């Protein structure tokens, strides 16, 4: 059994509202949204934080974030959005599987 919460979500062992998935990324709605459409994008391969993502995983993650951000912005008709990555406890990271917040 995987110990990582977001690996369990990505493997569908824990339910989530998935908005997009491809070979590299899994994107789902935040359980405690800052506002409508608040989405988290994670790499499918576990990496604890932004600095731990391997060079082979990074481009796929960034492409995925761009794709999901465009869709979420369109879907919510927001005029803009923020991308946020909290890294390490001192910066507010609570889940140790890197995730990019898309906040509208
Ligand atoms: P962090 O502070 O690590 O950057 O953000 C973690 C985020 O994950 C928070 O916004 C929190 O609401 C979200 N989160 C924590 N547990 C779950 C969960 O089980 N499901 C979903 N969908 N989001 C979660
Ligand atoms: Zn994980």
PDB file of C-alpha atoms and ligand atoms in Angstrom:
ATOM      1  CA  UNK A   1       0.000   0.000   0.000  1.00  0.00           C
ATOM      2  CA  UNK A   2       1.365   3.374  -1.034  1.00  0.00           C
ATOM      3  CA  UNK A   3       2.071   5.723   1.850  1.00  0.00           C
ATOM      4  CA  UNK A   4       1.839   8.881  -0.248  1.00  0.00           C
ATOM      5  CA  UNK A   5      -1.613  10.478  -0.255  1.00  0.00           C
ATOM      6  CA  UNK A   6      -1.326  11.877  -3.784  1.00  0.00           C
ATOM      7  CA  UNK A   7       0.072   8.591  -5.176  1.00  0.00           C
ATOM      8  CA  UNK A   8      -3.006   6.927  -3.740  1.00  0.00           C
ATOM      9  CA  UNK A   9      -5.210   9.550  -5.386  1.00  0.00           C
ATOM     10  CA  UNK A  10      -3.392   9.179  -8.701  1.00  0.00           C
ATOM     11  CA  UNK A  11      -3.816   5.379  -8.481  1.00  0.00           C
ATOM     12  CA  UNK A  12      -7.501   5.903  -7.709  1.00  0.00           C
ATOM     13  CA  UNK A  13      -7.232   4.201  -4.332  1.00  0.00           C
ATOM     14  CA  UNK A  14      -8.701   7.394  -2.878  1.00  0.00           C
ATOM     15  CA  UNK A  15     -11.475   9.153  -4.801  1.00  0.00           C
ATOM     16  CA  UNK A  16     -10.883  12.555  -6.374  1.00  0.00           C
ATOM     17  CA  UNK A  17     -12.521  14.740  -8.977  1.00  0.00           C
ATOM     18  CA  UNK A  18     -10.146  14.214 -11.885  1.00  0.00           C
ATOM     19  CA  UNK A  19     -10.173  16.987 -14.495  1.00  0.00           C
ATOM     20  CA  UNK A  20      -7.353  15.736 -16.727  1.00  0.00           C
ATOM     21  CA  UNK A  21      -4.968  12.826 -17.038  1.00  0.00           C
ATOM     22  CA  UNK A  22      -2.274  11.800 -19.490  1.00  0.00           C
ATOM     23  CA  UNK A  23       0.881   9.679 -19.420  1.00  0.00           C
ATOM     24  CA  UNK A  24       2.771  12.170 -17.245  1.00  0.00           C
ATOM     25  CA  UNK A  25       0.267  14.027 -15.078  1.00  0.00           C
ATOM     26  CA  UNK A  26      -2.907  13.686 -13.048  1.00  0.00           C
ATOM     27  CA  UNK A  27      -5.019  16.770 -12.320  1.00  0.00           C
ATOM     28  CA  UNK A  28      -7.837  16.950  -9.777  1.00  0.00           C
ATOM     29  CA  UNK A  29      -9.895  19.466  -7.832  1.00  0.00           C
ATOM     30  CA  UNK A  30      -8.558  20.559  -4.458  1.00  0.00           C
ATOM     31  CA  UNK A  31     -10.661  19.203  -1.594  1.00  0.00           C
ATOM     32  CA  UNK A  32     -10.545  22.567   0.160  1.00  0.00           C
ATOM     33  CA  UNK A  33     -10.632  25.058  -2.712  1.00  0.00           C
ATOM     34  CA  UNK A  34      -9.515  28.653  -2.352  1.00  0.00           C
ATOM     35  CA  UNK A  35     -12.048  29.430  -5.068  1.00  0.00           C
ATOM     36  CA  UNK A  36     -14.071  27.720  -7.800  1.00  0.00           C
ATOM     37  CA  UNK A  37     -11.890  25.603 -10.063  1.00  0.00           C
ATOM     38  CA  UNK A  38      -8.903  25.345  -7.691  1.00  0.00           C
ATOM     39  CA  UNK A  39      -7.010  22.466  -9.281  1.00  0.00           C
ATOM     40  CA  UNK A  40      -3.894  20.491  -8.364  1.00  0.00           C
ATOM     41  CA  UNK A  41      -1.622  19.014 -11.028  1.00  0.00           C
ATOM     42  CA  UNK A  42       0.790  16.264 -10.008  1.00  0.00           C
ATOM     43  CA  UNK A  43       3.380  14.208 -11.859  1.00  0.00           C
ATOM     44  CA  UNK A  44       2.410  10.538 -12.048  1.00  0.00           C
ATOM     45  CA  UNK A  45       5.882   9.552 -10.924  1.00  0.00           C
ATOM     46  CA  UNK A  46       6.335  10.360  -7.245  1.00  0.00           C
ATOM     47  CA  UNK A  47       8.574  13.335  -6.439  1.00  0.00           C
ATOM     48  CA  UNK A  48       8.372  14.899  -2.993  1.00  0.00           C
ATOM     49  CA  UNK A  49       8.978  18.484  -4.061  1.00  0.00           C
ATOM     50  CA  UNK A  50       9.842  20.647  -7.053  1.00  0.00           C
ATOM     51  CA  UNK A  51      13.584  20.118  -6.605  1.00  0.00           C
ATOM     52  CA  UNK A  52      13.177  16.334  -6.691  1.00  0.00           C
ATOM     53  CA  UNK A  53      11.529  16.107 -10.108  1.00  0.00           C
ATOM     54  CA  UNK A  54      13.831  14.406 -12.605  1.00  0.00           C
ATOM     55  CA  UNK A  55      14.726  16.162 -15.875  1.00  0.00           C
ATOM     56  CA  UNK A  56      12.787  13.524 -17.788  1.00  0.00           C
ATOM     57  CA  UNK A  57       9.602  14.205 -15.785  1.00  0.00           C
ATOM     58  CA  UNK A  58       9.734  17.986 -15.689  1.00  0.00           C
ATOM     59  CA  UNK A  59       8.732  18.890 -19.280  1.00  0.00           C
ATOM     60  CA  UNK A  60       5.677  16.605 -19.214  1.00  0.00           C
ATOM     61  CA  UNK A  61       4.573  18.153 -15.938  1.00  0.00           C
ATOM     62  CA  UNK A  62       4.914  21.696 -17.230  1.00  0.00           C
ATOM     63  CA  UNK A  63       3.078  20.881 -20.467  1.00  0.00           C
ATOM     64  CA  UNK A  64       0.319  19.294 -18.406  1.00  0.00           C
ATOM     65  CA  UNK A  65       0.042  22.329 -16.149  1.00  0.00           C
ATOM     66  CA  UNK A  66      -0.258  24.633 -19.171  1.00  0.00           C
ATOM     67  CA  UNK A  67      -2.959  22.467 -20.725  1.00  0.00           C
ATOM     68  CA  UNK A  68      -4.987  22.188 -17.519  1.00  0.00           C
ATOM     69  CA  UNK A  69      -4.597  25.892 -16.673  1.00  0.00           C
ATOM     70  CA  UNK A  70      -5.957  26.873 -20.085  1.00  0.00           C
ATOM     71  CA  UNK A  71      -8.926  24.526 -19.696  1.00  0.00           C
ATOM     72  CA  UNK A  72      -9.698  25.578 -16.130  1.00  0.00           C
ATOM     73  CA  UNK A  73      -9.485  29.258 -17.034  1.00  0.00           C
ATOM     74  CA  UNK A  74     -11.841  28.719 -19.955  1.00  0.00           C
ATOM     75  CA  UNK A  75     -14.223  26.580 -17.887  1.00  0.00           C
ATOM     76  CA  UNK A  76     -14.495  29.108 -15.070  1.00  0.00           C
ATOM     77  CA  UNK A  77     -14.340  32.157 -17.388  1.00  0.00           C
ATOM     78  CA  UNK A  78     -11.696  33.628 -15.112  1.00  0.00           C
ATOM     79  CA  UNK A  79      -9.703  36.621 -16.333  1.00  0.00           C
ATOM     80  CA  UNK A  80      -6.472  35.220 -14.900  1.00  0.00           C
ATOM     81  CA  UNK A  81      -4.931  32.564 -12.710  1.00  0.00           C
ATOM     82  CA  UNK A  82      -2.027  31.898 -10.362  1.00  0.00           C
ATOM     83  CA  UNK A  83       0.314  28.922 -10.364  1.00  0.00           C
ATOM     84  CA  UNK A  84       1.657  28.153  -6.899  1.00  0.00           C
ATOM     85  CA  UNK A  85       4.066  25.456  -5.731  1.00  0.00           C
ATOM     86  CA  UNK A  86       4.737  25.332  -1.994  1.00  0.00           C
ATOM     87  CA  UNK A  87       8.024  23.610  -1.233  1.00  0.00           C
ATOM     88  CA  UNK A  88       8.932  22.271   2.216  1.00  0.00           C
ATOM     89  CA  UNK A  89       7.111  22.933   5.479  1.00  0.00           C
ATOM     90  CA  UNK A  90       8.600  26.417   5.853  1.00  0.00           C
ATOM     91  CA  UNK A  91       6.780  27.410   2.666  1.00  0.00           C
ATOM     92  CA  UNK A  92       3.510  25.727   3.607  1.00  0.00           C
ATOM     93  CA  UNK A  93       3.889  22.376   1.821  1.00  0.00           C
ATOM     94  CA  UNK A  94       1.627  19.870   3.576  1.00  0.00           C
ATOM     95  CA  UNK A  95       1.570  16.995   1.087  1.00  0.00           C
ATOM     96  CA  UNK A  96       4.954  15.572   0.103  1.00  0.00           C
ATOM     97  CA  UNK A  97       4.157  14.796  -3.515  1.00  0.00           C
ATOM     98  CA  UNK A  98       4.874  17.866  -5.606  1.00  0.00           C
ATOM     99  CA  UNK A  99       1.707  19.579  -6.804  1.00  0.00           C
ATOM    100  CA  UNK A 100       1.076  22.750  -8.746  1.00  0.00           C
ATOM    101  CA  UNK A 101      -1.916  24.722  -7.553  1.00  0.00           C
ATOM    102  CA  UNK A 102      -3.955  26.439 -10.267  1.00  0.00           C
ATOM    103  CA  UNK A 103      -5.900  29.147  -8.485  1.00  0.00           C
ATOM    104  CA  UNK A 104      -8.268  31.427 -10.357  1.00  0.00           C
TER     105      UNK A 104
HETATM  106  P1  LIG B   1       0.082  22.288   0.052  1.00  0.00           P
HETATM  107  O1  LIG B   1      -0.118  23.103   1.293  1.00  0.00           O
HETATM  108  O2  LIG B   1       0.842  21.013   0.318  1.00  0.00           O
HETATM  109  O3  LIG B   1       0.680  23.086  -1.077  1.00  0.00           O
HETATM  110  O4  LIG B   1      -1.359  21.924  -0.465  1.00  0.00           O
HETATM  111  C1  LIG B   1      -1.960  20.698  -0.265  1.00  0.00           C
HETATM  112  C2  LIG B   1      -3.339  20.833  -0.878  1.00  0.00           C
HETATM  113  O5  LIG B   1      -3.883  19.538  -1.013  1.00  0.00           O
HETATM  114  C3  LIG B   1      -4.316  21.655  -0.032  1.00  0.00           C
HETATM  115  O6  LIG B   1      -4.820  22.727  -0.812  1.00  0.00           O
HETATM  116  C4  LIG B   1      -5.392  20.648   0.355  1.00  0.00           C
HETATM  117  O7  LIG B   1      -6.681  21.206   0.381  1.00  0.00           O
HETATM  118  C5  LIG B   1      -5.250  19.585  -0.722  1.00  0.00           C
HETATM  119  N1  LIG B   1      -5.610  18.266  -0.265  1.00  0.00           N
HETATM  120  C6  LIG B   1      -5.173  17.651   0.878  1.00  0.00           C
HETATM  121  N2  LIG B   1      -5.696  16.426   0.973  1.00  0.00           N
HETATM  122  C7  LIG B   1      -6.464  16.252  -0.134  1.00  0.00           C
HETATM  123  C8  LIG B   1      -7.268  15.151  -0.597  1.00  0.00           C
HETATM  124  O8  LIG B   1      -7.376  14.097   0.026  1.00  0.00           O
HETATM  125  N3  LIG B   1      -7.923  15.344  -1.782  1.00  0.00           N
HETATM  126  C9  LIG B   1      -7.834  16.495  -2.499  1.00  0.00           C
HETATM  127  N4  LIG B   1      -8.527  16.575  -3.636  1.00  0.00           N
HETATM  128  N5  LIG B   1      -7.083  17.534  -2.091  1.00  0.00           N
HETATM  129  C10 LIG B   1      -6.405  17.409  -0.919  1.00  0.00           C
HETATM  130 ZN1  LIG B   2       3.443  10.339  -4.189  1.00  0.00          ZN
END
